[in-house]
Amino acid sequence: MHPTALTPGERSELVRLRAENALLRIEKDLLLKAATGFAVDAGALPPGAAGKPEPR
């Protein structure tokens, strides 16, 4: 085994954390869209702001 290779436990944790990270990104994007929509409805943002992508 290579000295820097992951153990089976580390590998399964990495897989779980990557899946969790993907889910959190989806949830963040959904919440950002909802918050932007509410801000546009409240007049705090111009109407075109709801369709602009978030910079990463």
PDB file of N, CA and C in Angstrom:
ATOM      1  N   MET A   1       0.851  -1.185   0.000  1.00  0.00           N
ATOM      2  CA  MET A   1       0.000   0.000   0.000  1.00  0.00           C
ATOM      3  C   MET A   1       0.892   1.242   0.000  1.00  0.00           C
ATOM      4  N   HIS A   2       0.526   2.210  -0.794  1.00  0.00           N
ATOM      5  CA  HIS A   2       1.255   3.472  -0.875  1.00  0.00           C
ATOM      6  C   HIS A   2       1.126   4.215   0.450  1.00  0.00           C
ATOM      7  N   PRO A   3       2.193   4.850   0.936  1.00  0.00           N
ATOM      8  CA  PRO A   3       2.134   5.505   2.253  1.00  0.00           C
ATOM      9  C   PRO A   3       1.071   6.598   2.372  1.00  0.00           C
ATOM     10  N   THR A   4       0.676   7.203   1.264  1.00  0.00           N
ATOM     11  CA  THR A   4      -0.331   8.267   1.335  1.00  0.00           C
ATOM     12  C   THR A   4      -1.716   7.781   0.910  1.00  0.00           C
ATOM     13  N   ALA A   5      -1.859   6.470   0.672  1.00  0.00           N
ATOM     14  CA  ALA A   5      -3.151   5.924   0.261  1.00  0.00           C
ATOM     15  C   ALA A   5      -4.148   6.026   1.415  1.00  0.00           C
ATOM     16  N   LEU A   6      -5.412   6.182   1.061  1.00  0.00           N
ATOM     17  CA  LEU A   6      -6.468   6.286   2.068  1.00  0.00           C
ATOM     18  C   LEU A   6      -6.846   4.909   2.593  1.00  0.00           C
ATOM     19  N   THR A   7      -7.170   4.874   3.861  1.00  0.00           N
ATOM     20  CA  THR A   7      -7.689   3.631   4.443  1.00  0.00           C
ATOM     21  C   THR A   7      -9.130   3.460   3.961  1.00  0.00           C
ATOM     22  N   PRO A   8      -9.686   2.273   4.078  1.00  0.00           N
ATOM     23  CA  PRO A   8     -11.090   2.090   3.679  1.00  0.00           C
ATOM     24  C   PRO A   8     -12.036   3.039   4.434  1.00  0.00           C
ATOM     25  N   GLY A   9     -11.778   3.278   5.701  1.00  0.00           N
ATOM     26  CA  GLY A   9     -12.609   4.206   6.469  1.00  0.00           C
ATOM     27  C   GLY A   9     -12.495   5.633   5.958  1.00  0.00           C
ATOM     28  N   GLU A  10     -11.277   6.031   5.633  1.00  0.00           N
ATOM     29  CA  GLU A  10     -11.069   7.378   5.091  1.00  0.00           C
ATOM     30  C   GLU A  10     -11.723   7.509   3.721  1.00  0.00           C
ATOM     31  N   ARG A  11     -11.628   6.462   2.913  1.00  0.00           N
ATOM     32  CA  ARG A  11     -12.236   6.480   1.573  1.00  0.00           C
ATOM     33  C   ARG A  11     -13.751   6.623   1.688  1.00  0.00           C
ATOM     34  N   SER A  12     -14.377   5.875   2.604  1.00  0.00           N
ATOM     35  CA  SER A  12     -15.833   5.967   2.731  1.00  0.00           C
ATOM     36  C   SER A  12     -16.245   7.325   3.290  1.00  0.00           C
ATOM     37  N   GLU A  13     -15.433   7.888   4.191  1.00  0.00           N
ATOM     38  CA  GLU A  13     -15.734   9.227   4.697  1.00  0.00           C
ATOM     39  C   GLU A  13     -15.618  10.260   3.582  1.00  0.00           C
ATOM     40  N   LEU A  14     -14.620  10.123   2.735  1.00  0.00           N
ATOM     41  CA  LEU A  14     -14.443  11.038   1.614  1.00  0.00           C
ATOM     42  C   LEU A  14     -15.647  10.982   0.666  1.00  0.00           C
ATOM     43  N   VAL A  15     -16.118   9.786   0.369  1.00  0.00           N
ATOM     44  CA  VAL A  15     -17.291   9.622  -0.499  1.00  0.00           C
ATOM     45  C   VAL A  15     -18.504  10.282   0.144  1.00  0.00           C
ATOM     46  N   ARG A  16     -18.706  10.047   1.458  1.00  0.00           N
ATOM     47  CA  ARG A  16     -19.847  10.632   2.168  1.00  0.00           C
ATOM     48  C   ARG A  16     -19.751  12.152   2.182  1.00  0.00           C
ATOM     49  N   LEU A  17     -18.565  12.692   2.438  1.00  0.00           N
ATOM     50  CA  LEU A  17     -18.402  14.144   2.499  1.00  0.00           C
ATOM     51  C   LEU A  17     -18.597  14.792   1.128  1.00  0.00           C
ATOM     52  N   ARG A  18     -18.152  14.118   0.072  1.00  0.00           N
ATOM     53  CA  ARG A  18     -18.373  14.667  -1.268  1.00  0.00           C
ATOM     54  C   ARG A  18     -19.858  14.709  -1.603  1.00  0.00           C
ATOM     55  N   ALA A  19     -20.592  13.666  -1.228  1.00  0.00           N
ATOM     56  CA  ALA A  19     -22.040  13.646  -1.473  1.00  0.00           C
ATOM     57  C   ALA A  19     -22.729  14.738  -0.656  1.00  0.00           C
ATOM     58  N   GLU A  20     -22.315  14.898   0.598  1.00  0.00           N
ATOM     59  CA  GLU A  20     -22.890  15.945   1.447  1.00  0.00           C
ATOM     60  C   GLU A  20     -22.589  17.326   0.874  1.00  0.00           C
ATOM     61  N   ASN A  21     -21.369  17.523   0.387  1.00  0.00           N
ATOM     62  CA  ASN A  21     -20.980  18.797  -0.201  1.00  0.00           C
ATOM     63  C   ASN A  21     -21.834  19.115  -1.426  1.00  0.00           C
ATOM     64  N   ALA A  22     -22.084  18.119  -2.260  1.00  0.00           N
ATOM     65  CA  ALA A  22     -22.921  18.325  -3.449  1.00  0.00           C
ATOM     66  C   ALA A  22     -24.332  18.729  -3.040  1.00  0.00           C
ATOM     67  N   LEU A  23     -24.885  18.060  -2.031  1.00  0.00           N
ATOM     68  CA  LEU A  23     -26.229  18.389  -1.547  1.00  0.00           C
ATOM     69  C   LEU A  23     -26.263  19.810  -0.970  1.00  0.00           C
ATOM     70  N   LEU A  24     -25.253  20.171  -0.208  1.00  0.00           N
ATOM     71  CA  LEU A  24     -25.206  21.513   0.376  1.00  0.00           C
ATOM     72  C   LEU A  24     -25.121  22.595  -0.704  1.00  0.00           C
ATOM     73  N   ARG A  25     -24.397  22.323  -1.776  1.00  0.00           N
ATOM     74  CA  ARG A  25     -24.323  23.297  -2.888  1.00  0.00           C
ATOM     75  C   ARG A  25     -25.694  23.477  -3.533  1.00  0.00           C
ATOM     76  N   ILE A  26     -26.407  22.372  -3.733  1.00  0.00           N
ATOM     77  CA  ILE A  26     -27.751  22.448  -4.316  1.00  0.00           C
ATOM     78  C   ILE A  26     -28.671  23.243  -3.400  1.00  0.00           C
ATOM     79  N   GLU A  27     -28.632  22.947  -2.103  1.00  0.00           N
ATOM     80  CA  GLU A  27     -29.477  23.668  -1.144  1.00  0.00           C
ATOM     81  C   GLU A  27     -29.130  25.149  -1.099  1.00  0.00           C
ATOM     82  N   LYS A  28     -27.831  25.475  -1.139  1.00  0.00           N
ATOM     83  CA  LYS A  28     -27.407  26.877  -1.119  1.00  0.00           C
ATOM     84  C   LYS A  28     -27.925  27.609  -2.344  1.00  0.00           C
ATOM     85  N   ASP A  29     -27.807  26.974  -3.506  1.00  0.00           N
ATOM     86  CA  ASP A  29     -28.287  27.611  -4.735  1.00  0.00           C
ATOM     87  C   ASP A  29     -29.797  27.845  -4.685  1.00  0.00           C
ATOM     88  N   LEU A  30     -30.530  26.868  -4.177  1.00  0.00           N
ATOM     89  CA  LEU A  30     -31.982  27.001  -4.059  1.00  0.00           C
ATOM     90  C   LEU A  30     -32.339  28.143  -3.104  1.00  0.00           C
ATOM     91  N   LEU A  31     -31.669  28.203  -1.959  1.00  0.00           N
ATOM     92  CA  LEU A  31     -31.950  29.272  -0.991  1.00  0.00           C
ATOM     93  C   LEU A  31     -31.566  30.643  -1.548  1.00  0.00           C
ATOM     94  N   LEU A  32     -30.473  30.707  -2.303  1.00  0.00           N
ATOM     95  CA  LEU A  32     -30.074  31.981  -2.906  1.00  0.00           C
ATOM     96  C   LEU A  32     -31.132  32.453  -3.903  1.00  0.00           C
ATOM     97  N   LYS A  33     -31.644  31.532  -4.713  1.00  0.00           N
ATOM     98  CA  LYS A  33     -32.685  31.896  -5.681  1.00  0.00           C
ATOM     99  C   LYS A  33     -33.948  32.369  -4.969  1.00  0.00           C
ATOM    100  N   ALA A  34     -34.325  31.675  -3.888  1.00  0.00           N
ATOM    101  CA  ALA A  34     -35.518  32.071  -3.143  1.00  0.00           C
ATOM    102  C   ALA A  34     -35.316  33.445  -2.504  1.00  0.00           C
ATOM    103  N   ALA A  35     -34.162  33.667  -1.886  1.00  0.00           N
ATOM    104  CA  ALA A  35     -33.890  34.952  -1.235  1.00  0.00           C
ATOM    105  C   ALA A  35     -33.863  36.081  -2.256  1.00  0.00           C
ATOM    106  N   THR A  36     -33.277  35.812  -3.415  1.00  0.00           N
ATOM    107  CA  THR A  36     -33.241  36.830  -4.471  1.00  0.00           C
ATOM    108  C   THR A  36     -34.653  37.146  -4.946  1.00  0.00           C
ATOM    109  N   GLY A  37     -35.477  36.118  -5.104  1.00  0.00           N
ATOM    110  CA  GLY A  37     -36.865  36.330  -5.515  1.00  0.00           C
ATOM    111  C   GLY A  37     -37.628  37.168  -4.505  1.00  0.00           C
ATOM    112  N   PHE A  38     -37.441  36.877  -3.215  1.00  0.00           N
ATOM    113  CA  PHE A  38     -38.099  37.672  -2.174  1.00  0.00           C
ATOM    114  C   PHE A  38     -37.601  39.116  -2.198  1.00  0.00           C
ATOM    115  N   ALA A  39     -36.291  39.302  -2.414  1.00  0.00           N
ATOM    116  CA  ALA A  39     -35.731  40.660  -2.451  1.00  0.00           C
ATOM    117  C   ALA A  39     -36.269  41.432  -3.646  1.00  0.00           C
ATOM    118  N   VAL A  40     -36.418  40.776  -4.781  1.00  0.00           N
ATOM    119  CA  VAL A  40     -36.982  41.439  -5.964  1.00  0.00           C
ATOM    120  C   VAL A  40     -38.439  41.802  -5.689  1.00  0.00           C
ATOM    121  N   ASP A  41     -39.193  40.863  -5.112  1.00  0.00           N
ATOM    122  CA  ASP A  41     -40.601  41.129  -4.790  1.00  0.00           C
ATOM    123  C   ASP A  41     -40.748  42.284  -3.803  1.00  0.00           C
ATOM    124  N   ALA A  42     -39.795  42.400  -2.876  1.00  0.00           N
ATOM    125  CA  ALA A  42     -39.854  43.462  -1.871  1.00  0.00           C
ATOM    126  C   ALA A  42     -39.325  44.792  -2.399  1.00  0.00           C
ATOM    127  N   GLY A  43     -38.766  44.782  -3.611  1.00  0.00           N
ATOM    128  CA  GLY A  43     -38.246  46.005  -4.193  1.00  0.00           C
ATOM    129  C   GLY A  43     -36.825  46.331  -3.770  1.00  0.00           C
ATOM    130  N   ALA A  44     -36.169  45.418  -3.083  1.00  0.00           N
ATOM    131  CA  ALA A  44     -34.802  45.655  -2.631  1.00  0.00           C
ATOM    132  C   ALA A  44     -33.779  45.417  -3.739  1.00  0.00           C
ATOM    133  N   LEU A  45     -34.166  44.683  -4.768  1.00  0.00           N
ATOM    134  CA  LEU A  45     -33.306  44.422  -5.918  1.00  0.00           C
ATOM    135  C   LEU A  45     -34.088  44.726  -7.187  1.00  0.00           C
ATOM    136  N   PRO A  46     -33.395  45.122  -8.239  1.00  0.00           N
ATOM    137  CA  PRO A  46     -34.099  45.352  -9.506  1.00  0.00           C
ATOM    138  C   PRO A  46     -34.615  44.039 -10.076  1.00  0.00           C
ATOM    139  N   PRO A  47     -35.690  44.073 -10.859  1.00  0.00           N
ATOM    140  CA  PRO A  47     -36.294  42.847 -11.391  1.00  0.00           C
ATOM    141  C   PRO A  47     -35.335  41.937 -12.153  1.00  0.00           C
ATOM    142  N   GLY A  48     -34.342  42.474 -12.839  1.00  0.00           N
ATOM    143  CA  GLY A  48     -33.412  41.634 -13.593  1.00  0.00           C
ATOM    144  C   GLY A  48     -32.434  40.890 -12.722  1.00  0.00           C
ATOM    145  N   ALA A  49     -32.331  41.210 -11.449  1.00  0.00           N
ATOM    146  CA  ALA A  49     -31.339  40.596 -10.574  1.00  0.00           C
ATOM    147  C   ALA A  49     -31.629  39.123 -10.316  1.00  0.00           C
ATOM    148  N   ALA A  50     -32.863  38.704 -10.442  1.00  0.00           N
ATOM    149  CA  ALA A  50     -33.213  37.315 -10.127  1.00  0.00           C
ATOM    150  C   ALA A  50     -32.603  36.326 -11.095  1.00  0.00           C
ATOM    151  N   GLY A  51     -32.268  36.741 -12.303  1.00  0.00           N
ATOM    152  CA  GLY A  51     -31.725  35.804 -13.278  1.00  0.00           C
ATOM    153  C   GLY A  51     -30.217  35.794 -13.383  1.00  0.00           C
ATOM    154  N   LYS A  52     -29.529  36.618 -12.602  1.00  0.00           N
ATOM    155  CA  LYS A  52     -28.082  36.695 -12.709  1.00  0.00           C
ATOM    156  C   LYS A  52     -27.434  35.574 -11.881  1.00  0.00           C
ATOM    157  N   PRO A  53     -26.446  34.872 -12.462  1.00  0.00           N
ATOM    158  CA  PRO A  53     -25.785  33.821 -11.697  1.00  0.00           C
ATOM    159  C   PRO A  53     -24.871  34.403 -10.629  1.00  0.00           C
ATOM    160  N   GLU A  54     -24.686  33.630  -9.576  1.00  0.00           N
ATOM    161  CA  GLU A  54     -23.814  34.045  -8.476  1.00  0.00           C
ATOM    162  C   GLU A  54     -22.368  33.795  -8.867  1.00  0.00           C
ATOM    163  N   PRO A  55     -21.477  34.773  -8.656  1.00  0.00           N
ATOM    164  CA  PRO A  55     -20.060  34.508  -8.938  1.00  0.00           C
ATOM    165  C   PRO A  55     -19.500  33.512  -7.922  1.00  0.00           C
ATOM    166  N   ARG A  56     -18.581  32.663  -8.378  1.00  0.00           N
ATOM    167  CA  ARG A  56     -17.977  31.665  -7.473  1.00  0.00           C
ATOM    168  C   ARG A  56     -16.558  32.011  -7.163  1.00  0.00           C
TER     169      ARG A  56
END
